Amino acid sequence: MNASVFADERLLFEPVSPEANALGVIFAFPNTYSVGITSLGYQVVWATLAMREDVSVSRLFMDVSEPLPNEVDLLGFSLSWELDYVNILSMLESLQIPIRSEFRDDRHPLVFGGGPVLTANPEPFADFFDIILLGDGEDLIPNFLDACQEVRGAPRGEQLRRLAQVPGVYSPSLYEVRYYSAEGAIASITPRESQIPPQVEKQTYRGNTLSTSSVVTQQAAWENIYMVEVVRSCPEMCRFCLASYLTLPFRTASLEESLIPAIERGVGVSDRLGLLGASITQHPEFEAVLDYLAQDRYDDLRLSIASVRTNTVTPKLAQILTKRGTKSITIAVETGSERLRRVINKKLHNDEIVQAAQQAKAGGLRGVKLYGMVGIPGETDDDVSQTVEMMTQLKREVPGLRLTLGCSTFVPKAHTPFQAYGVNPRAKKRLKVLEKALRSQGMDFRPESYNWSVIQALIARGDRRLSSLLELVRDYGDTVGSYKRAFKQLRGQLPPLDYYVHQDYEGDRVLPWAHLRGPLPPETLAKHLNDAQQAMSETSRVPTA
């Protein structure tokens, strides 16, 4: 792929010509162009940079780039997937920038990063970044850029100290992490200097105009799609869910000020519309959005929507989706066990799932994809059996509807009530149990790799000691075996894999992200955890509908 891909882009904003002394910025996505340009977060931040006269920005992907500036003040990365860190290291090397921040000096740009991975727990990657931006970019990016202009030309250390005063701007090198031993738990995380804030708070944008695509291209992984963010966060607050807890509070885009104008802009450049959000059908005016999209003038529009809540699936929703080219819907059910749903705060009953499937079929949809999970804290083999029963009941009561169960393993995430639980090793066997039971009935079962879930958990719960391990893995090759080999190589220098992945953290253990404050204080997360543990203690099985 070459730079001609940029010629296919249809922009929905007006880039400005940078002024003579503009900040030189490279904004990178550590994957291919087709993947990176499909990221709404990347698009929005790039547009923000490109609309500032005091910034001269060039985009960089693994396979293509715009012409890069000779003088680079800032190099930024948007990280959406943990394992893309390998490409960050490669891109730094290709630009002749030291991988670790401690080896950079005033000749090098400040390397910053953002995105959901780094906002949740940046610590495994902390040694690779000078700055990490925590939270929503709407206010954070402009404030960060303004501060960069103010400190421009100052020595590197002084720049970092002054930037650390900006809310949501985290400079890892300004914090010291002490351990009880090389293989032990964290003893403390403290600022190295008195003027550095002891905690960095994630920034939350509270407006009612949410994100929309800034570019549409046939080169994107979702070809020619125009994306509109309908809601941000989720009101359900399932206790394992990073997408809910990390992005609280639940916010909805204004129908008249945001959604309708955005859709109007999008259909002017594309016949493919994607409505995004963790719980879009819980937008209070979603019915009005559907009525708007049902107009005859949108007959050629292809509509894609994110996961929906069961009690919002109506024949009307199914009919409009069918008419707009959608063949199936996706519902996150997590488990067939009513008890286990109470543990995770999933406000859902099996009869509602059956009804949603019936409504989908009545409206003309051909399939329903369900998202499930094994290894949920408090789960028993009986809970897994109830998932099989739920799927069997669906097949019996909604014949002719194509049923798919995608199933992952529970992975603990920072800033959620379940952050201290480890991965349950029994999850691997439970995936096999579901696979055998459901495929024997002719159902489509799609499990995610248990082994890669272990690696995801390693990074999700990791601390700074993992940086050496991640560098070794990159050298060994991106396989699960490479991680095990790297742990063996570094034995005695960091805790074993089991410490990071499978152990339940108890008591007042200092978590790697203890100095980084999410939307809810630790006391509130502890209360939500206590509610879950009370539900776990229930032993009576609730009959399925």
XYZ file of C-alpha atoms in Angstrom:
545
model
C 0.000 0.000 0.000
C 1.299 3.477 -0.788
C 0.344 7.045 -0.072
C -2.316 6.993 -2.796
C -4.715 5.611 -0.136
C -5.024 9.154 1.188
C -6.435 10.256 -2.179
C -9.507 8.049 -1.576
C -10.427 9.894 1.606
C -13.542 12.050 1.799
C -13.063 14.516 4.640
C -15.909 15.828 6.755
C -13.897 18.693 8.210
C -11.692 21.467 6.856
C -7.978 21.094 7.662
C -6.213 24.425 8.121
C -2.832 25.526 6.858
C -0.369 25.462 9.758
C 1.415 28.668 10.704
C 5.142 29.044 10.176
C 6.229 28.053 13.662
C 3.629 25.327 14.247
C 4.295 22.342 16.513
C 5.556 19.432 14.413
C 3.387 16.435 15.304
C 3.376 12.848 14.068
C 0.144 11.092 15.025
C 0.542 7.337 14.668
C -1.674 4.279 14.818
C 0.314 1.085 15.528
C -1.413 -1.036 12.893
C -2.230 -0.866 9.194
C -4.024 2.069 7.602
C -7.216 0.081 7.007
C -7.436 -0.790 10.723
C -6.334 2.596 12.055
C -8.585 4.736 9.883
C -11.565 2.668 11.058
C -10.913 3.782 14.653
C -13.314 6.606 15.467
C -11.075 7.768 18.313
C -8.078 8.061 15.991
C -10.120 9.954 13.398
C -11.425 12.467 15.915
C -8.036 13.244 17.480
C -6.421 13.589 14.046
C -9.128 16.050 12.968
C -8.620 18.014 16.193
C -4.902 18.310 15.421
C -5.451 19.143 11.740
C -7.833 22.007 12.548
C -5.287 23.878 14.683
C -3.118 26.522 13.017
C -0.421 26.030 15.652
C -0.018 22.337 14.758
C 1.451 20.712 11.654
C 0.350 17.069 11.809
C 1.341 14.035 9.731
C -0.245 10.605 10.049
C 1.799 7.438 10.376
C 0.614 3.830 10.061
C 2.530 0.580 9.848
C 2.169 0.396 6.074
C 1.834 4.012 4.915
C 2.443 7.567 6.083
C 2.029 11.157 5.044
C 5.273 13.129 4.512
C 6.857 13.422 7.953
C 8.239 16.738 9.294
C 11.960 17.262 9.707
C 11.462 18.814 13.140
C 9.176 16.726 15.356
C 8.030 18.125 18.686
C 5.433 15.446 19.520
C 4.970 11.827 18.503
C 1.569 10.460 19.507
C 0.085 6.951 19.475
C -3.538 5.870 19.739
C -3.574 2.384 21.285
C -6.819 0.408 20.909
C -5.486 -3.160 21.278
C -2.945 -4.293 23.867
C -0.902 -6.463 21.531
C -0.302 -3.584 19.107
C 2.405 -2.394 21.519
C 4.843 -4.458 19.426
C 4.247 -2.095 16.513
C 4.819 0.955 18.733
C 8.318 -0.305 19.514
C 8.990 -0.943 15.820
C 7.755 2.516 14.824
C 9.931 4.187 17.454
C 12.955 2.351 16.098
C 12.101 3.267 12.507
C 12.068 6.929 13.560
C 15.394 6.458 15.403
C 13.826 7.264 18.766
C 14.919 5.221 21.817
C 12.240 2.733 22.886
C 12.521 3.678 26.561
C 11.820 7.221 27.697
C 14.840 7.234 30.048
C 17.211 7.172 27.053
C 15.623 10.134 25.230
C 17.004 13.645 25.459
C 16.222 17.133 24.169
C 16.883 16.030 20.587
C 13.904 13.675 20.649
C 10.188 14.478 20.479
C 7.958 13.924 23.468
C 6.253 10.568 22.943
C 2.646 10.556 24.114
C -0.136 8.006 23.966
C -3.858 7.706 24.574
C -6.827 5.460 23.925
C -8.770 2.913 25.964
C -5.844 0.570 26.672
C -3.641 3.294 28.113
C -6.467 5.005 29.999
C -7.391 1.726 31.735
C -3.901 0.653 32.859
C -0.860 2.248 31.214
C 1.705 0.761 33.596
C 3.013 -2.176 31.473
C 3.803 0.416 28.770
C 4.816 3.275 31.085
C 8.549 3.024 30.324
C 7.898 3.524 26.591
C 6.018 6.836 26.913
C 6.959 10.310 28.108
C 3.305 11.309 28.468
C 0.054 9.355 28.682
C -3.290 11.108 28.246
C -5.987 9.656 30.490
C -9.597 9.975 29.408
C -11.795 11.660 26.830
C -9.998 13.742 24.225
C -12.546 16.511 23.661
C -11.075 18.816 26.326
C -7.902 16.919 27.173
C -6.249 17.189 23.736
C -6.688 20.989 23.373
C -5.493 21.586 26.943
C -2.461 19.356 26.361
C -1.548 21.113 23.104
C -1.915 24.557 24.675
C 0.439 23.485 27.462
C 2.919 22.053 24.929
C 3.068 25.435 23.232
C 3.777 27.125 26.549
C 6.679 24.815 27.476
C 8.139 24.564 23.981
C 11.893 25.057 23.991
C 12.330 24.276 27.689
C 14.571 21.369 28.754
C 12.844 17.990 28.526
C 12.575 17.429 32.272
C 11.062 20.860 32.826
C 8.535 20.251 30.031
C 7.402 17.025 31.677
C 7.071 18.615 35.120
C 4.968 21.490 33.775
C 2.817 19.260 31.560
C 2.102 17.051 34.574
C 0.105 19.951 36.045
C -2.493 19.627 33.252
C -5.477 17.518 34.422
C -5.365 14.055 32.840
C -1.725 14.357 31.712
C 0.359 11.573 33.255
C 4.140 11.454 33.026
C 5.185 8.009 34.334
C 8.845 8.898 34.890
C 7.808 11.439 37.542
C 6.446 8.655 39.770
C 8.486 6.121 41.708
C 7.160 2.586 42.144
C 8.610 0.603 45.061
C 8.190 -3.162 45.503
C 8.490 -5.327 48.580
C 10.888 -7.475 46.549
C 11.754 -8.146 42.912
C 9.011 -10.783 42.760
C 6.736 -9.211 45.342
C 3.774 -6.880 45.429
C 3.893 -3.100 45.006
C 4.758 -1.302 48.255
C 4.041 2.264 47.128
C 3.610 4.601 44.148
C 4.633 8.181 44.901
C 5.599 11.361 43.002
C 9.325 11.968 42.812
C 8.883 15.693 43.516
C 6.499 17.614 45.777
C 4.914 19.671 42.975
C 3.799 16.558 41.065
C 0.157 15.558 41.784
C -0.044 12.357 43.875
C -2.972 11.210 41.725
C -3.873 11.771 38.066
C -7.571 11.864 37.326
C -9.122 10.546 34.119
C -10.808 13.367 32.225
C -14.495 13.076 31.366
C -16.215 15.042 28.611
C -19.750 15.895 29.688
C -21.174 17.497 26.553
C -24.080 16.135 24.543
C -22.399 16.357 21.144
C -20.557 13.072 20.719
C -18.068 11.826 18.138
C -18.685 11.305 14.438
C -16.447 10.263 11.573
C -14.086 12.900 10.263
C -13.180 10.819 7.193
C -14.838 8.158 5.037
C -12.847 5.874 2.753
C -13.228 2.619 0.879
C -9.798 1.632 2.222
C -11.146 1.291 5.777
C -11.663 -2.150 7.321
C -15.373 -1.227 7.401
C -15.492 0.022 3.835
C -16.981 3.509 3.379
C -18.636 3.493 6.788
C -19.662 6.736 8.444
C -19.741 6.321 12.229
C -21.918 8.156 14.730
C -21.493 7.780 18.496
C -25.027 7.581 19.911
C -24.178 7.063 23.596
C -21.042 6.946 25.733
C -20.693 4.492 28.633
C -23.557 2.211 29.676
C -26.188 2.535 32.417
C -26.204 -1.218 33.146
C -22.816 -1.243 34.914
C -22.049 -4.954 34.677
C -19.371 -5.412 37.294
C -16.671 -6.749 34.956
C -17.237 -4.187 32.203
C -14.481 -1.715 31.392
C -16.591 -0.033 28.692
C -19.109 0.952 31.348
C -17.086 1.749 34.465
C -14.127 3.486 32.804
C -16.326 5.848 30.791
C -18.984 6.814 33.367
C -21.282 8.670 33.525
C -23.697 7.457 30.840
C -24.112 10.232 28.268
C -26.392 10.511 25.267
C -25.974 12.561 22.117
C -28.587 15.272 21.607
C -31.077 14.232 18.925
C -31.500 17.661 17.320
C -28.047 19.119 18.004
C -25.887 16.052 17.386
C -27.483 12.887 15.985
C -29.712 14.202 13.193
C -27.135 16.719 11.861
C -24.460 14.009 12.011
C -26.577 11.543 10.065
C -27.363 14.224 7.479
C -23.638 14.900 7.005
C -22.827 11.218 6.768
C -25.405 10.235 4.160
C -24.054 13.029 1.992
C -20.790 11.123 1.548
C -21.678 7.457 2.142
C -24.534 4.976 1.928
C -23.240 3.068 4.959
C -24.013 4.274 8.491
C -22.735 2.774 11.752
C -24.368 3.684 15.060
C -21.896 3.134 17.911
C -22.091 2.854 21.671
C -22.178 0.243 24.408
C -25.958 0.500 24.775
C -27.345 2.536 21.879
C -30.954 1.374 22.117
C -31.092 2.858 25.623
C -30.775 6.347 24.196
C -33.994 8.008 25.450
C -34.868 9.147 21.917
C -33.689 6.088 20.000
C -37.227 5.516 18.735
C -37.039 8.931 17.059
C -33.712 7.994 15.474
C -35.341 4.869 14.044
C -38.285 6.881 12.689
C -35.857 9.288 11.058
C -33.896 6.476 9.384
C -37.138 4.815 8.229
C -37.816 7.630 5.759
C -38.107 6.602 2.111
C -35.219 8.883 1.130
C -32.884 6.543 3.026
C -33.953 3.408 1.158
C -30.420 2.913 -0.192
C -28.794 3.308 3.222
C -27.051 0.331 4.812
C -27.285 0.495 8.588
C -25.079 -1.250 11.164
C -25.653 -0.997 14.907
C -23.726 -2.056 17.974
C -24.934 -4.532 20.599
C -28.502 -3.964 21.814
C -30.285 -4.653 25.096
C -32.876 -7.419 24.952
C -35.898 -5.448 26.129
C -35.340 -2.863 23.403
C -35.647 -5.387 20.563
C -39.006 -4.741 18.921
C -40.472 -5.811 15.563
C -40.159 -2.154 14.518
C -36.419 -2.133 15.249
C -35.983 -5.460 13.444
C -38.027 -4.309 10.438
C -36.043 -1.098 9.994
C -32.722 -2.937 10.361
C -33.859 -5.563 7.836
C -34.956 -2.865 5.411
C -31.580 -1.146 5.804
C -29.518 -4.235 4.985
C -28.853 -5.721 8.439
C -29.365 -9.481 8.733
C -28.757 -10.061 12.436
C -28.453 -8.319 15.806
C -26.078 -8.817 18.700
C -27.093 -9.168 22.349
C -24.723 -9.524 25.308
C -26.235 -12.080 27.706
C -22.980 -13.248 29.415
C -24.547 -16.430 30.845
C -27.715 -18.505 30.973
C -27.623 -18.483 34.767
C -30.049 -16.083 36.437
C -28.017 -16.276 39.685
C -24.755 -15.432 37.962
C -26.365 -12.502 36.187
C -27.249 -11.078 39.595
C -23.600 -11.496 40.589
C -22.453 -9.383 37.657
C -25.425 -6.971 37.824
C -26.798 -8.058 34.443
C -30.431 -7.037 34.681
C -31.760 -9.689 32.324
C -33.961 -12.797 32.411
C -34.068 -15.754 30.054
C -37.668 -15.106 29.030
C -36.565 -11.650 27.840
C -33.895 -13.256 25.658
C -36.461 -15.574 24.099
C -38.829 -12.678 23.507
C -36.055 -10.591 21.905
C -35.232 -13.465 19.531
C -38.915 -13.845 18.660
C -39.225 -10.107 17.987
C -36.099 -10.174 15.821
C -37.474 -13.019 13.733
C -40.912 -11.390 13.472
C -39.266 -8.247 12.104
C -37.460 -10.173 9.378
C -33.997 -10.610 10.849
C -32.353 -13.943 10.071
C -30.015 -14.322 13.021
C -29.163 -13.360 16.588
C -25.619 -13.384 17.902
C -25.266 -13.718 21.657
C -22.174 -12.760 23.617
C -21.331 -15.057 26.533
C -18.547 -15.434 29.044
C -17.031 -18.192 31.158
C -14.871 -17.890 34.256
C -17.025 -15.154 35.789
C -16.240 -14.820 39.521
C -18.608 -17.056 41.461
C -19.335 -19.300 38.466
C -20.006 -23.025 38.934
C -20.307 -25.896 36.471
C -24.069 -25.694 36.995
C -24.065 -22.095 35.706
C -22.369 -23.284 32.517
C -25.015 -26.001 32.122
C -27.666 -23.311 32.334
C -26.075 -21.504 29.391
C -26.507 -24.695 27.358
C -30.138 -24.896 28.534
C -30.728 -21.274 27.511
C -29.389 -21.857 24.001
C -31.392 -25.101 23.671
C -34.545 -23.260 24.736
C -33.906 -20.514 22.171
C -33.476 -23.038 19.383
C -36.682 -24.793 20.409
C -38.843 -21.705 20.829
C -37.554 -19.645 17.894
C -37.079 -22.228 15.105
C -35.514 -21.064 11.877
C -33.516 -18.235 13.482
C -29.749 -18.588 13.089
C -28.220 -18.610 16.576
C -24.561 -17.860 17.317
C -22.887 -17.799 20.704
C -19.589 -15.971 20.867
C -17.878 -16.728 24.164
C -14.914 -15.150 25.910
C -13.097 -15.815 29.178
C -13.485 -13.329 32.031
C -10.490 -10.975 32.082
C -10.151 -8.571 35.044
C -10.023 -4.893 34.100
C -8.776 -1.888 36.054
C -11.306 0.497 37.618
C -14.074 -2.146 37.708
C -15.451 -3.899 40.820
C -13.935 -7.187 39.594
C -10.422 -5.761 39.088
C -8.967 -7.857 41.921
C -10.211 -11.232 40.629
C -7.856 -13.442 38.654
C -8.621 -15.516 35.576
C -10.246 -18.822 36.504
C -8.167 -21.695 35.011
C -11.349 -23.790 34.808
C -12.589 -21.453 32.093
C -10.561 -23.351 29.496
C -12.445 -26.589 30.206
C -15.782 -24.766 30.345
C -15.262 -23.392 26.848
C -14.817 -26.993 25.671
C -17.986 -28.067 27.517
C -20.011 -25.381 25.753
C -18.427 -26.176 22.404
C -19.270 -29.876 22.631
C -22.841 -29.331 23.888
C -23.826 -26.615 21.419
C -22.150 -27.892 18.270
C -23.723 -31.288 18.825
C -27.065 -29.473 18.427
C -25.926 -27.767 15.235
C -25.446 -24.350 16.838
C -22.690 -21.919 15.850
C -20.295 -21.579 18.804
C -17.366 -19.156 18.498
C -15.002 -19.204 21.470
C -12.238 -16.686 21.952
C -8.820 -18.178 22.679
C -8.365 -18.921 26.383
C -4.587 -18.677 26.026
C -4.791 -15.194 24.531
C -7.253 -14.179 27.255
C -4.496 -15.066 29.734
C -2.127 -12.704 27.910
C -4.795 -9.998 27.838
C -5.188 -10.383 31.607
C -1.419 -10.179 32.076
C -1.337 -6.788 30.393
C -4.613 -5.587 31.933
C -3.241 -6.187 35.467
C 0.432 -5.625 34.802
C 2.886 -3.219 36.414
C 6.046 -1.556 35.114
C 8.154 -4.651 35.587
C 6.483 -6.047 32.478
C 8.292 -3.626 30.149
C 11.374 -5.851 29.999
C 9.159 -8.869 29.367
C 7.288 -7.100 26.552
C 10.564 -6.213 24.857
C 11.691 -9.841 25.032
C 8.364 -11.091 23.641
C 8.763 -8.745 20.725
C 12.169 -10.252 19.987
C 10.970 -13.844 20.433
C 7.868 -13.460 18.262
C 4.241 -12.658 18.944
C 3.046 -16.027 20.261
C 1.703 -17.253 23.607
C 4.835 -19.398 23.927
C 6.993 -16.275 23.687
C 5.463 -14.903 26.877
C 6.212 -18.123 28.762
C 9.749 -18.119 27.398
C 10.229 -14.489 28.476
C 8.990 -15.220 32.023
C 11.504 -18.052 32.223
C 14.286 -15.763 30.973
C 13.443 -13.094 33.583
C 12.869 -15.426 36.527
C 13.803 -13.672 39.761
C 13.400 -10.200 38.231
C 9.593 -10.028 38.302
C 6.687 -12.087 39.657
C 5.597 -15.224 37.773
C 2.716 -15.331 35.296
C 0.362 -16.729 37.938
C 0.811 -13.618 40.108
C -0.433 -11.318 37.385
C -3.089 -13.542 35.809
C -4.645 -16.043 38.216
C -4.226 -14.680 41.743
C -7.131 -12.960 43.478
C -5.766 -9.764 45.017
C -6.977 -9.420 48.598
C -6.968 -6.786 51.302
C -5.293 -3.430 50.810
C -2.849 -4.496 48.094
C -1.553 -1.527 46.071
C -2.744 -2.026 42.505
C -0.515 -0.833 39.636
C -3.029 1.908 38.762
C -3.641 3.057 42.363
C -2.333 6.562 41.563
C -4.612 6.888 38.517
C -8.189 7.779 39.411
C -11.075 6.495 37.311
C -14.656 7.815 37.393
C -15.553 6.060 40.672
C -13.534 6.164 43.909
C -12.172 2.893 45.356
C -14.796 2.987 48.126
C -17.640 2.853 45.576
C -15.999 0.011 43.648
C -15.628 -1.859 46.968
C -19.346 -1.437 47.662
C -20.247 -2.792 44.211
C -17.890 -5.724 44.822
C -19.553 -6.426 48.162
C -22.962 -6.507 46.453
C -21.595 -9.040 43.966
C -20.151 -11.222 46.715
C -23.481 -11.272 48.522
C -25.104 -12.513 45.313
C -22.391 -15.180 45.000
C -23.376 -16.585 48.372
C -26.819 -17.535 47.076
C -26.939 -21.295 46.645
C -30.466 -21.818 45.379
C -30.818 -22.273 41.678
C -33.396 -20.030 40.018
C -35.395 -22.001 37.430
C -34.971 -20.924 33.834
C -38.013 -19.663 32.002
